[in-house]
mmCIF file with all atom_site columns, C-alpha atoms in Angstrom:
data_model
loop_
_atom_site.group_PDB
_atom_site.id
_atom_site.type_symbol
_atom_site.label_atom_id
_atom_site.label_alt_id
_atom_site.label_comp_id
_atom_site.label_asym_id
_atom_site.label_entity_id
_atom_site.label_seq_id
_atom_site.pdbx_PDB_ins_code
_atom_site.Cartn_x
_atom_site.Cartn_y
_atom_site.Cartn_z
_atom_site.occupancy
_atom_site.B_iso_or_equiv
_atom_site.pdbx_formal_charge
_atom_site.auth_seq_id
_atom_site.auth_comp_id
_atom_site.auth_asym_id
_atom_site.auth_atom_id
_atom_site.pdbx_PDB_model_num
ATOM 1   C CA . MET A 1 1   ? -52.252 -125.774 -130.293 1.00 47.00 ? 1   MET A CA 1
ATOM 2   C CA . SER A 1 2   ? -53.390 -122.401 -129.039 1.00 44.00 ? 2   SER A CA 1
ATOM 3   C CA . THR A 1 3   ? -51.915 -123.020 -125.581 1.00 47.00 ? 3   THR A CA 1
ATOM 4   C CA . GLU A 1 4   ? -48.533 -124.007 -127.028 1.00 49.00 ? 4   GLU A CA 1
ATOM 5   C CA . LYS A 1 5   ? -48.513 -120.885 -129.193 1.00 48.00 ? 5   LYS A CA 1
ATOM 6   C CA . ASN A 1 6   ? -49.276 -118.612 -126.259 1.00 50.00 ? 6   ASN A CA 1
ATOM 7   C CA . THR A 1 7   ? -46.608 -120.285 -124.125 1.00 50.00 ? 7   THR A CA 1
ATOM 8   C CA . ASP A 1 8   ? -44.010 -119.901 -126.878 1.00 51.00 ? 8   ASP A CA 1
ATOM 9   C CA . PHE A 1 9   ? -45.011 -116.264 -127.344 1.00 47.00 ? 9   PHE A CA 1
ATOM 10  C CA . GLU A 1 10  ? -44.627 -115.507 -123.651 1.00 51.00 ? 10  GLU A CA 1
ATOM 11  C CA . SER A 1 11  ? -41.228 -117.238 -123.480 1.00 52.00 ? 11  SER A CA 1
ATOM 12  C CA . LYS A 1 12  ? -39.831 -115.352 -126.479 1.00 50.00 ? 12  LYS A CA 1
ATOM 13  C CA . GLY A 1 13  ? -41.673 -112.095 -125.994 1.00 50.00 ? 13  GLY A CA 1
ATOM 14  C CA . LEU A 1 14  ? -40.096 -108.907 -124.729 1.00 51.00 ? 14  LEU A CA 1
ATOM 15  C CA . SER A 1 15  ? -41.789 -107.435 -121.687 1.00 51.00 ? 15  SER A CA 1
ATOM 16  C CA . LEU A 1 16  ? -42.809 -103.847 -122.379 1.00 47.00 ? 16  LEU A CA 1
ATOM 17  C CA . LEU A 1 17  ? -43.412 -102.937 -118.768 1.00 47.00 ? 17  LEU A CA 1
ATOM 18  C CA . LYS A 1 18  ? -40.863 -104.092 -116.233 1.00 49.00 ? 18  LYS A CA 1
ATOM 19  C CA . LYS A 1 19  ? -42.329 -105.297 -113.017 1.00 50.00 ? 19  LYS A CA 1
ATOM 20  C CA . GLY A 1 20  ? -41.628 -103.137 -110.003 1.00 48.00 ? 20  GLY A CA 1
ATOM 21  C CA . GLN A 1 21  ? -39.223 -104.115 -107.325 1.00 48.00 ? 21  GLN A CA 1
ATOM 22  C CA . LYS A 1 22  ? -40.624 -106.340 -104.658 1.00 51.00 ? 22  LYS A CA 1
ATOM 23  C CA . GLY A 1 23  ? -39.758 -106.851 -101.069 1.00 55.00 ? 23  GLY A CA 1
ATOM 24  C CA . ILE A 1 24  ? -39.179 -104.774 -97.979  1.00 56.00 ? 24  ILE A CA 1
ATOM 25  C CA . VAL A 1 25  ? -36.992 -102.147 -99.675  1.00 53.00 ? 25  VAL A CA 1
ATOM 26  C CA . HIS A 1 26  ? -39.686 -101.366 -102.223 1.00 57.00 ? 26  HIS A CA 1
ATOM 27  C CA . MET A 1 27  ? -42.347 -101.140 -99.526  1.00 55.00 ? 27  MET A CA 1
ATOM 28  C CA . VAL A 1 28  ? -40.243 -98.796  -97.370  1.00 54.00 ? 28  VAL A CA 1
ATOM 29  C CA . PHE A 1 29  ? -39.603 -96.347  -100.206 1.00 55.00 ? 29  PHE A CA 1
ATOM 30  C CA . SER A 1 30  ? -43.102 -96.524  -101.662 1.00 61.00 ? 30  SER A CA 1
ATOM 31  C CA . ARG A 1 31  ? -45.954 -94.141  -100.922 1.00 62.00 ? 31  ARG A CA 1
ATOM 32  C CA . LEU A 1 32  ? -47.510 -96.734  -98.651  1.00 67.00 ? 32  LEU A CA 1
ATOM 33  C CA . GLY A 1 33  ? -44.299 -96.831  -96.621  1.00 70.00 ? 33  GLY A CA 1
ATOM 34  C CA . LEU A 1 34  ? -44.303 -93.040  -96.357  1.00 68.00 ? 34  LEU A CA 1
ATOM 35  C CA . ILE A 1 35  ? -47.919 -92.965  -95.192  1.00 69.00 ? 35  ILE A CA 1
ATOM 36  C CA . VAL A 1 36  ? -47.190 -95.611  -92.550  1.00 74.00 ? 36  VAL A CA 1
ATOM 37  C CA . LEU A 1 37  ? -44.163 -93.589  -91.412  1.00 75.00 ? 37  LEU A CA 1
ATOM 38  C CA . LEU A 1 38  ? -46.156 -90.357  -91.129  1.00 70.00 ? 38  LEU A CA 1
ATOM 39  C CA . LEU A 1 39  ? -48.940 -92.109  -89.226  1.00 73.00 ? 39  LEU A CA 1
ATOM 40  C CA . SER A 1 40  ? -46.338 -93.547  -86.852  1.00 78.00 ? 40  SER A CA 1
ATOM 41  C CA . ILE A 1 41  ? -44.943 -90.058  -86.261  1.00 77.00 ? 41  ILE A CA 1
ATOM 42  C CA . GLN A 1 42  ? -48.448 -88.799  -85.509  1.00 71.00 ? 42  GLN A CA 1
ATOM 43  C CA . VAL A 1 43  ? -49.080 -91.625  -83.012  1.00 76.00 ? 43  VAL A CA 1
ATOM 44  C CA . LEU A 1 44  ? -45.681 -91.177  -81.331  1.00 79.00 ? 44  LEU A CA 1
ATOM 45  C CA . LEU A 1 45  ? -46.232 -87.442  -81.054  1.00 75.00 ? 45  LEU A CA 1
ATOM 46  C CA . LEU A 1 46  ? -49.635 -87.889  -79.442  1.00 72.00 ? 46  LEU A CA 1
ATOM 47  C CA . PHE A 1 47  ? -48.245 -90.512  -77.068  1.00 75.00 ? 47  PHE A CA 1
ATOM 48  C CA . SER A 1 48  ? -45.353 -88.223  -76.115  1.00 75.00 ? 48  SER A CA 1
ATOM 49  C CA . ILE A 1 49  ? -47.703 -85.322  -75.453  1.00 69.00 ? 49  ILE A CA 1
ATOM 50  C CA . PHE A 1 50  ? -49.877 -87.326  -73.074  1.00 71.00 ? 50  PHE A CA 1
ATOM 51  C CA . GLN A 1 51  ? -46.923 -89.105  -71.450  1.00 73.00 ? 51  GLN A CA 1
ATOM 52  C CA . TRP A 1 52  ? -44.338 -86.391  -70.827  1.00 76.00 ? 52  TRP A CA 1
ATOM 53  C CA . PHE A 1 53  ? -46.034 -83.063  -71.477  1.00 70.00 ? 53  PHE A CA 1
ATOM 54  C CA . GLU A 1 54  ? -49.285 -83.555  -69.618  1.00 70.00 ? 54  GLU A CA 1
ATOM 55  C CA . GLU A 1 55  ? -48.967 -80.264  -67.754  1.00 73.00 ? 55  GLU A CA 1
ATOM 56  C CA . PHE A 1 56  ? -48.539 -78.393  -71.045  1.00 73.00 ? 56  PHE A CA 1
ATOM 57  C CA . LEU A 1 57  ? -51.408 -80.230  -72.700  1.00 71.00 ? 57  LEU A CA 1
ATOM 58  C CA . PRO A 1 58  ? -53.760 -77.197  -72.879  1.00 78.00 ? 58  PRO A CA 1
ATOM 59  C CA . HIS A 1 59  ? -51.063 -75.112  -74.573  1.00 77.00 ? 59  HIS A CA 1
ATOM 60  C CA . ILE A 1 60  ? -50.198 -77.900  -77.006  1.00 73.00 ? 60  ILE A CA 1
ATOM 61  C CA . LEU A 1 61  ? -53.832 -78.483  -77.905  1.00 76.00 ? 61  LEU A CA 1
ATOM 62  C CA . GLY A 1 62  ? -54.286 -74.754  -78.385  1.00 81.00 ? 62  GLY A CA 1
ATOM 63  C CA . GLY A 1 63  ? -51.240 -74.602  -80.654  1.00 82.00 ? 63  GLY A CA 1
ATOM 64  C CA . THR A 1 64  ? -52.501 -77.590  -82.613  1.00 80.00 ? 64  THR A CA 1
ATOM 65  C CA . ALA A 1 65  ? -55.899 -75.952  -83.037  1.00 84.00 ? 65  ALA A CA 1
ATOM 66  C CA . LEU A 1 66  ? -54.245 -72.734  -84.221  1.00 88.00 ? 66  LEU A CA 1
ATOM 67  C CA . PHE A 1 67  ? -52.043 -74.648  -86.656  1.00 85.00 ? 67  PHE A CA 1
ATOM 68  C CA . THR A 1 68  ? -55.070 -76.520  -87.990  1.00 86.00 ? 68  THR A CA 1
ATOM 69  C CA . ALA A 1 69  ? -56.961 -73.252  -88.450  1.00 88.00 ? 69  ALA A CA 1
ATOM 70  C CA . VAL A 1 70  ? -54.054 -71.767  -90.420  1.00 88.00 ? 70  VAL A CA 1
ATOM 71  C CA . MET A 1 71  ? -53.877 -74.845  -92.654  1.00 85.00 ? 71  MET A CA 1
ATOM 72  C CA . VAL A 1 72  ? -57.640 -74.752  -93.212  1.00 86.00 ? 72  VAL A CA 1
ATOM 73  C CA . LEU A 1 73  ? -57.498 -71.091  -94.252  1.00 87.00 ? 73  LEU A CA 1
ATOM 74  C CA . TYR A 1 74  ? -54.590 -71.822  -96.569  1.00 86.00 ? 74  TYR A CA 1
ATOM 75  C CA . LEU A 1 75  ? -56.425 -74.701  -98.224  1.00 85.00 ? 75  LEU A CA 1
ATOM 76  C CA . LEU A 1 76  ? -59.636 -72.717  -98.633  1.00 83.00 ? 76  LEU A CA 1
ATOM 77  C CA . ASN A 1 77  ? -57.759 -69.883  -100.370 1.00 84.00 ? 77  ASN A CA 1
ATOM 78  C CA . SER A 1 78  ? -55.472 -72.097  -102.448 1.00 80.00 ? 78  SER A CA 1
ATOM 79  C CA . ARG A 1 79  ? -55.949 -71.815  -106.197 1.00 75.00 ? 79  ARG A CA 1
ATOM 80  C CA . ARG A 1 80  ? -53.733 -74.796  -106.974 1.00 75.00 ? 80  ARG A CA 1
ATOM 81  C CA . LEU A 1 81  ? -56.259 -77.343  -105.674 1.00 75.00 ? 81  LEU A CA 1
ATOM 82  C CA . ASP A 1 82  ? -59.615 -78.287  -107.089 1.00 74.00 ? 82  ASP A CA 1
ATOM 83  C CA . PRO A 1 83  ? -62.661 -78.350  -104.749 1.00 75.00 ? 83  PRO A CA 1
ATOM 84  C CA . THR A 1 84  ? -62.589 -82.138  -104.350 1.00 76.00 ? 84  THR A CA 1
ATOM 85  C CA . SER A 1 85  ? -58.926 -82.106  -103.308 1.00 79.00 ? 85  SER A CA 1
ATOM 86  C CA . LYS A 1 86  ? -59.595 -79.269  -100.874 1.00 81.00 ? 86  LYS A CA 1
ATOM 87  C CA . ILE A 1 87  ? -62.329 -81.226  -99.110  1.00 83.00 ? 87  ILE A CA 1
ATOM 88  C CA . THR A 1 88  ? -60.114 -84.314  -98.872  1.00 83.00 ? 88  THR A CA 1
ATOM 89  C CA . TRP A 1 89  ? -57.172 -82.396  -97.417  1.00 85.00 ? 89  TRP A CA 1
ATOM 90  C CA . LEU A 1 90  ? -59.419 -80.486  -95.006  1.00 84.00 ? 90  LEU A CA 1
ATOM 91  C CA . ILE A 1 91  ? -60.721 -83.747  -93.562  1.00 84.00 ? 91  ILE A CA 1
ATOM 92  C CA . VAL A 1 92  ? -57.246 -85.295  -93.286  1.00 83.00 ? 92  VAL A CA 1
ATOM 93  C CA . ILE A 1 93  ? -55.631 -82.243  -91.666  1.00 83.00 ? 93  ILE A CA 1
ATOM 94  C CA . MET A 1 94  ? -58.478 -81.635  -89.215  1.00 81.00 ? 94  MET A CA 1
ATOM 95  C CA . LEU A 1 95  ? -58.431 -85.271  -88.085  1.00 80.00 ? 95  LEU A CA 1
ATOM 96  C CA . LEU A 1 96  ? -54.633 -85.694  -88.047  1.00 78.00 ? 96  LEU A CA 1
ATOM 97  C CA . PRO A 1 97  ? -52.931 -82.272  -88.111  1.00 80.00 ? 97  PRO A CA 1
ATOM 98  C CA . VAL A 1 98  ? -49.295 -83.421  -88.019  1.00 76.00 ? 98  VAL A CA 1
ATOM 99  C CA . PHE A 1 99  ? -49.734 -86.356  -90.366  1.00 77.00 ? 99  PHE A CA 1
ATOM 100 C CA . GLY A 1 100 ? -51.960 -84.392  -92.716  1.00 81.00 ? 100 GLY A CA 1
ATOM 101 C CA . ALA A 1 101 ? -49.627 -81.387  -92.902  1.00 82.00 ? 101 ALA A CA 1
ATOM 102 C CA . LEU A 1 102 ? -46.550 -83.539  -93.561  1.00 79.00 ? 102 LEU A CA 1
ATOM 103 C CA . LEU A 1 103 ? -48.342 -85.581  -96.204  1.00 80.00 ? 103 LEU A CA 1
ATOM 104 C CA . PHE A 1 104 ? -49.692 -82.421  -97.832  1.00 84.00 ? 104 PHE A CA 1
ATOM 105 C CA . TRP A 1 105 ? -46.207 -80.893  -97.948  1.00 82.00 ? 105 TRP A CA 1
ATOM 106 C CA . TYR A 1 106 ? -44.796 -84.081  -99.469  1.00 78.00 ? 106 TYR A CA 1
ATOM 107 C CA . THR A 1 107 ? -47.416 -84.352  -102.198 1.00 78.00 ? 107 THR A CA 1
ATOM 108 C CA . GLN A 1 108 ? -47.271 -80.657  -103.107 1.00 76.00 ? 108 GLN A CA 1
ATOM 109 C CA . SER A 1 109 ? -43.488 -80.224  -103.074 1.00 74.00 ? 109 SER A CA 1
ATOM 110 C CA . ASP A 1 110 ? -42.619 -83.084  -105.468 1.00 67.00 ? 110 ASP A CA 1
ATOM 111 C CA . ILE A 1 111 ? -39.143 -81.637  -106.012 1.00 65.00 ? 111 ILE A CA 1
ATOM 112 C CA . GLY A 1 112 ? -38.096 -84.135  -108.663 1.00 63.00 ? 112 GLY A CA 1
ATOM 113 C CA . HIS A 1 113 ? -41.188 -83.515  -110.790 1.00 69.00 ? 113 HIS A CA 1
ATOM 114 C CA . ARG A 1 114 ? -40.749 -79.744  -110.550 1.00 71.00 ? 114 ARG A CA 1
ATOM 115 C CA . ALA A 1 115 ? -37.111 -79.953  -111.633 1.00 76.00 ? 115 ALA A CA 1
ATOM 116 C CA . VAL A 1 116 ? -38.037 -82.051  -114.669 1.00 78.00 ? 116 VAL A CA 1
ATOM 117 C CA . LYS A 1 117 ? -40.905 -79.712  -115.559 1.00 75.00 ? 117 LYS A CA 1
ATOM 118 C CA . THR A 1 118 ? -38.625 -76.659  -115.331 1.00 79.00 ? 118 THR A CA 1
ATOM 119 C CA . ARG A 1 119 ? -35.986 -78.305  -117.510 1.00 84.00 ? 119 ARG A CA 1
ATOM 120 C CA . LEU A 1 120 ? -38.564 -79.308  -120.130 1.00 81.00 ? 120 LEU A CA 1
ATOM 121 C CA . SER A 1 121 ? -39.891 -75.738  -120.225 1.00 80.00 ? 121 SER A CA 1
ATOM 122 C CA . GLN A 1 122 ? -36.372 -74.434  -120.803 1.00 85.00 ? 122 GLN A CA 1
ATOM 123 C CA . LEU A 1 123 ? -35.766 -76.917  -123.619 1.00 85.00 ? 123 LEU A CA 1
ATOM 124 C CA . THR A 1 124 ? -39.087 -75.991  -125.220 1.00 80.00 ? 124 THR A CA 1
ATOM 125 C CA . GLU A 1 125 ? -38.149 -72.303  -125.224 1.00 81.00 ? 125 GLU A CA 1
ATOM 126 C CA . GLN A 1 126 ? -34.725 -73.082  -126.683 1.00 84.00 ? 126 GLN A CA 1
ATOM 127 C CA . THR A 1 127 ? -36.014 -75.274  -129.508 1.00 82.00 ? 127 THR A CA 1
ATOM 128 C CA . LYS A 1 128 ? -39.380 -73.773  -130.465 1.00 80.00 ? 128 LYS A CA 1
ATOM 129 C CA . GLU A 1 129 ? -37.799 -71.724  -133.278 1.00 82.00 ? 129 GLU A CA 1
ATOM 130 C CA . ILE A 1 130 ? -36.575 -74.929  -134.921 1.00 85.00 ? 130 ILE A CA 1
ATOM 131 C CA . ILE A 1 131 ? -40.114 -76.168  -135.626 1.00 83.00 ? 131 ILE A CA 1
ATOM 132 C CA . PRO A 1 132 ? -42.070 -73.066  -136.698 1.00 85.00 ? 132 PRO A CA 1
ATOM 133 C CA . GLN A 1 133 ? -45.714 -73.182  -137.659 1.00 88.00 ? 133 GLN A CA 1
ATOM 134 C CA . SER A 1 134 ? -46.383 -72.958  -141.389 1.00 89.00 ? 134 SER A CA 1
ATOM 135 C CA . GLU A 1 135 ? -48.704 -70.008  -141.989 1.00 89.00 ? 135 GLU A CA 1
ATOM 136 C CA . GLN A 1 136 ? -50.124 -71.631  -145.108 1.00 91.00 ? 136 GLN A CA 1
ATOM 137 C CA . THR A 1 137 ? -51.028 -74.801  -143.214 1.00 91.00 ? 137 THR A CA 1
ATOM 138 C CA . ALA A 1 138 ? -52.552 -72.805  -140.348 1.00 90.00 ? 138 ALA A CA 1
ATOM 139 C CA . ASN A 1 139 ? -54.656 -70.712  -142.752 1.00 92.00 ? 139 ASN A CA 1
ATOM 140 C CA . CYS A 1 140 ? -55.899 -73.806  -144.585 1.00 92.00 ? 140 CYS A CA 1
ATOM 141 C CA . LEU A 1 141 ? -56.932 -75.384  -141.295 1.00 91.00 ? 141 LEU A CA 1
ATOM 142 C CA . ALA A 1 142 ? -58.694 -72.178  -140.215 1.00 91.00 ? 142 ALA A CA 1
ATOM 143 C CA . GLN A 1 143 ? -60.745 -72.176  -143.416 1.00 92.00 ? 143 GLN A CA 1
ATOM 144 C CA . GLU A 1 144 ? -61.557 -75.867  -143.163 1.00 91.00 ? 144 GLU A CA 1
ATOM 145 C CA . ASN A 1 145 ? -62.384 -76.019  -139.446 1.00 92.00 ? 145 ASN A CA 1
ATOM 146 C CA . PRO A 1 146 ? -62.135 -72.806  -137.355 1.00 91.00 ? 146 PRO A CA 1
ATOM 147 C CA . GLY A 1 147 ? -62.758 -74.646  -134.087 1.00 91.00 ? 147 GLY A CA 1
ATOM 148 C CA . VAL A 1 148 ? -59.917 -77.109  -134.610 1.00 91.00 ? 148 VAL A CA 1
ATOM 149 C CA . ALA A 1 149 ? -57.692 -74.252  -135.801 1.00 91.00 ? 149 ALA A CA 1
ATOM 150 C CA . ALA A 1 150 ? -58.274 -72.372  -132.543 1.00 91.00 ? 150 ALA A CA 1
ATOM 151 C CA . LEU A 1 151 ? -57.372 -75.490  -130.576 1.00 91.00 ? 151 LEU A CA 1
ATOM 152 C CA . ALA A 1 152 ? -54.251 -75.951  -132.717 1.00 90.00 ? 152 ALA A CA 1
ATOM 153 C CA . ARG A 1 153 ? -53.146 -72.368  -132.012 1.00 89.00 ? 153 ARG A CA 1
ATOM 154 C CA . TYR A 1 154 ? -53.558 -72.921  -128.287 1.00 87.00 ? 154 TYR A CA 1
ATOM 155 C CA . ILE A 1 155 ? -51.542 -76.167  -128.387 1.00 85.00 ? 155 ILE A CA 1
ATOM 156 C CA . HIS A 1 156 ? -48.800 -74.462  -130.394 1.00 84.00 ? 156 HIS A CA 1
ATOM 157 C CA . ARG A 1 157 ? -48.570 -71.569  -127.942 1.00 80.00 ? 157 ARG A CA 1
ATOM 158 C CA . SER A 1 158 ? -48.574 -73.732  -124.826 1.00 73.00 ? 158 SER A CA 1
ATOM 159 C CA . GLY A 1 159 ? -46.452 -76.656  -125.953 1.00 74.00 ? 159 GLY A CA 1
ATOM 160 C CA . CYS A 1 160 ? -44.844 -75.657  -129.257 1.00 78.00 ? 160 CYS A CA 1
ATOM 161 C CA . TYR A 1 161 ? -46.625 -78.322  -131.313 1.00 85.00 ? 161 TYR A CA 1
ATOM 162 C CA . PRO A 1 162 ? -47.223 -77.029  -134.864 1.00 89.00 ? 162 PRO A CA 1
ATOM 163 C CA . VAL A 1 163 ? -49.795 -78.419  -137.285 1.00 90.00 ? 163 VAL A CA 1
ATOM 164 C CA . PHE A 1 164 ? -48.555 -80.326  -140.328 1.00 89.00 ? 164 PHE A CA 1
ATOM 165 C CA . GLU A 1 165 ? -50.329 -81.353  -143.517 1.00 87.00 ? 165 GLU A CA 1
ATOM 166 C CA . ARG A 1 166 ? -50.029 -84.314  -145.843 1.00 84.00 ? 166 ARG A CA 1
ATOM 167 C CA . MET A 1 167 ? -49.620 -86.627  -142.876 1.00 83.00 ? 167 MET A CA 1
ATOM 168 C CA . ALA A 1 168 ? -51.065 -90.136  -142.625 1.00 82.00 ? 168 ALA A CA 1
ATOM 169 C CA . ALA A 1 169 ? -51.883 -92.539  -139.825 1.00 82.00 ? 169 ALA A CA 1
ATOM 170 C CA . THR A 1 170 ? -52.534 -96.271  -140.019 1.00 84.00 ? 170 THR A CA 1
ATOM 171 C CA . TYR A 1 171 ? -54.820 -97.998  -137.541 1.00 86.00 ? 171 TYR A CA 1
ATOM 172 C CA . PHE A 1 172 ? -54.074 -101.596 -136.533 1.00 85.00 ? 172 PHE A CA 1
ATOM 173 C CA . PRO A 1 173 ? -56.913 -103.393 -134.738 1.00 83.00 ? 173 PRO A CA 1
ATOM 174 C CA . ILE A 1 174 ? -54.533 -105.927 -133.174 1.00 82.00 ? 174 ILE A CA 1
ATOM 175 C CA . GLY A 1 175 ? -50.896 -105.776 -132.126 1.00 80.00 ? 175 GLY A CA 1
ATOM 176 C CA . GLU A 1 176 ? -49.749 -108.647 -134.357 1.00 82.00 ? 176 GLU A CA 1
ATOM 177 C CA . GLU A 1 177 ? -50.576 -106.690 -137.508 1.00 85.00 ? 177 GLU A CA 1
ATOM 178 C CA . LYS A 1 178 ? -48.745 -103.650 -136.197 1.00 86.00 ? 178 LYS A CA 1
ATOM 179 C CA . TRP A 1 179 ? -45.710 -105.795 -135.291 1.00 88.00 ? 179 TRP A CA 1
ATOM 180 C CA . HIS A 1 180 ? -45.175 -107.050 -138.853 1.00 88.00 ? 180 HIS A CA 1
ATOM 181 C CA . GLU A 1 181 ? -45.618 -103.570 -140.316 1.00 89.00 ? 181 GLU A CA 1
ATOM 182 C CA . MET A 1 182 ? -43.194 -102.099 -137.785 1.00 88.00 ? 182 MET A CA 1
ATOM 183 C CA . LEU A 1 183 ? -40.513 -104.646 -138.733 1.00 91.00 ? 183 LEU A CA 1
ATOM 184 C CA . ARG A 1 184 ? -40.988 -103.757 -142.389 1.00 90.00 ? 184 ARG A CA 1
ATOM 185 C CA . GLN A 1 185 ? -40.680 -100.042 -141.686 1.00 88.00 ? 185 GLN A CA 1
ATOM 186 C CA . LEU A 1 186 ? -37.589 -100.558 -139.524 1.00 89.00 ? 186 LEU A CA 1
ATOM 187 C CA . GLU A 1 187 ? -35.844 -102.337 -142.390 1.00 91.00 ? 187 GLU A CA 1
ATOM 188 C CA . GLN A 1 188 ? -36.492 -99.313  -144.619 1.00 90.00 ? 188 GLN A CA 1
ATOM 189 C CA . ALA A 1 189 ? -35.202 -96.731  -142.118 1.00 88.00 ? 189 ALA A CA 1
ATOM 190 C CA . GLU A 1 190 ? -32.297 -94.641  -143.441 1.00 87.00 ? 190 GLU A CA 1
ATOM 191 C CA . HIS A 1 191 ? -31.552 -91.814  -140.997 1.00 87.00 ? 191 HIS A CA 1
ATOM 192 C CA . PHE A 1 192 ? -33.186 -92.479  -137.637 1.00 83.00 ? 192 PHE A CA 1
ATOM 193 C CA . ILE A 1 193 ? -35.826 -94.560  -135.873 1.00 83.00 ? 193 ILE A CA 1
ATOM 194 C CA . PHE A 1 194 ? -38.349 -92.984  -133.514 1.00 84.00 ? 194 PHE A CA 1
ATOM 195 C CA . LEU A 1 195 ? -40.771 -95.123  -131.515 1.00 82.00 ? 195 LEU A CA 1
ATOM 196 C CA . GLU A 1 196 ? -43.133 -93.767  -128.865 1.00 80.00 ? 196 GLU A CA 1
ATOM 197 C CA . TYR A 1 197 ? -45.358 -95.833  -126.581 1.00 76.00 ? 197 TYR A CA 1
ATOM 198 C CA . PHE A 1 198 ? -47.800 -95.173  -123.779 1.00 74.00 ? 198 PHE A CA 1
ATOM 199 C CA . ILE A 1 199 ? -47.830 -98.314  -121.664 1.00 70.00 ? 199 ILE A CA 1
ATOM 200 C CA . VAL A 1 200 ? -51.046 -98.683  -119.696 1.00 70.00 ? 200 VAL A CA 1
ATOM 201 C CA . ASP A 1 201 ? -50.701 -102.326 -118.704 1.00 67.00 ? 201 ASP A CA 1
ATOM 202 C CA . GLU A 1 202 ? -48.247 -105.215 -118.662 1.00 68.00 ? 202 GLU A CA 1
ATOM 203 C CA . GLY A 1 203 ? -47.737 -106.708 -122.107 1.00 63.00 ? 203 GLY A CA 1
ATOM 204 C CA . LEU A 1 204 ? -45.420 -108.699 -124.344 1.00 66.00 ? 204 LEU A CA 1
ATOM 205 C CA . MET A 1 205 ? -44.046 -107.898 -127.785 1.00 60.00 ? 205 MET A CA 1
#
């Protein structure tokens, strides 16, 4: 009985997390594909140096050593990286200068993420006046718990998230109970419906 129920649930359920694309195309454009490509470039470069530029080998090795030294100094003085990341990148760049430098540039540039972050910051600045912080609520929180109030002020300054009162939250120990309550609430909706999820693993609803 239990097996039939689970099978029926899986056949009718809605997947919350779509499976990633499979195949060669996905592998090529994945991070693994990029790492393989950069390693191949490093190997081809080393092969080319020893094959066709043997007479210039001392100069090339000297230039590589100088480049590695510059990258090491940059990493040591970088404030954007934590100590653990610095050690990791130092090892990678000293062992494989070309591969390490290209991979470091790729991971730090992240153009798409920066564009999204900039746009979100602009939208936050444009809309923060729409959701002001109630002084009465903030004062009540400060009297009740000064530590939490200080944290709330920091969150409001950094992300424009004000504190509200007379709010309630319901905890559901299992998803089935939440599902029935959600359907009931959706039937009562009058103006809009807002659902937010943080998917950490594949699941069915």
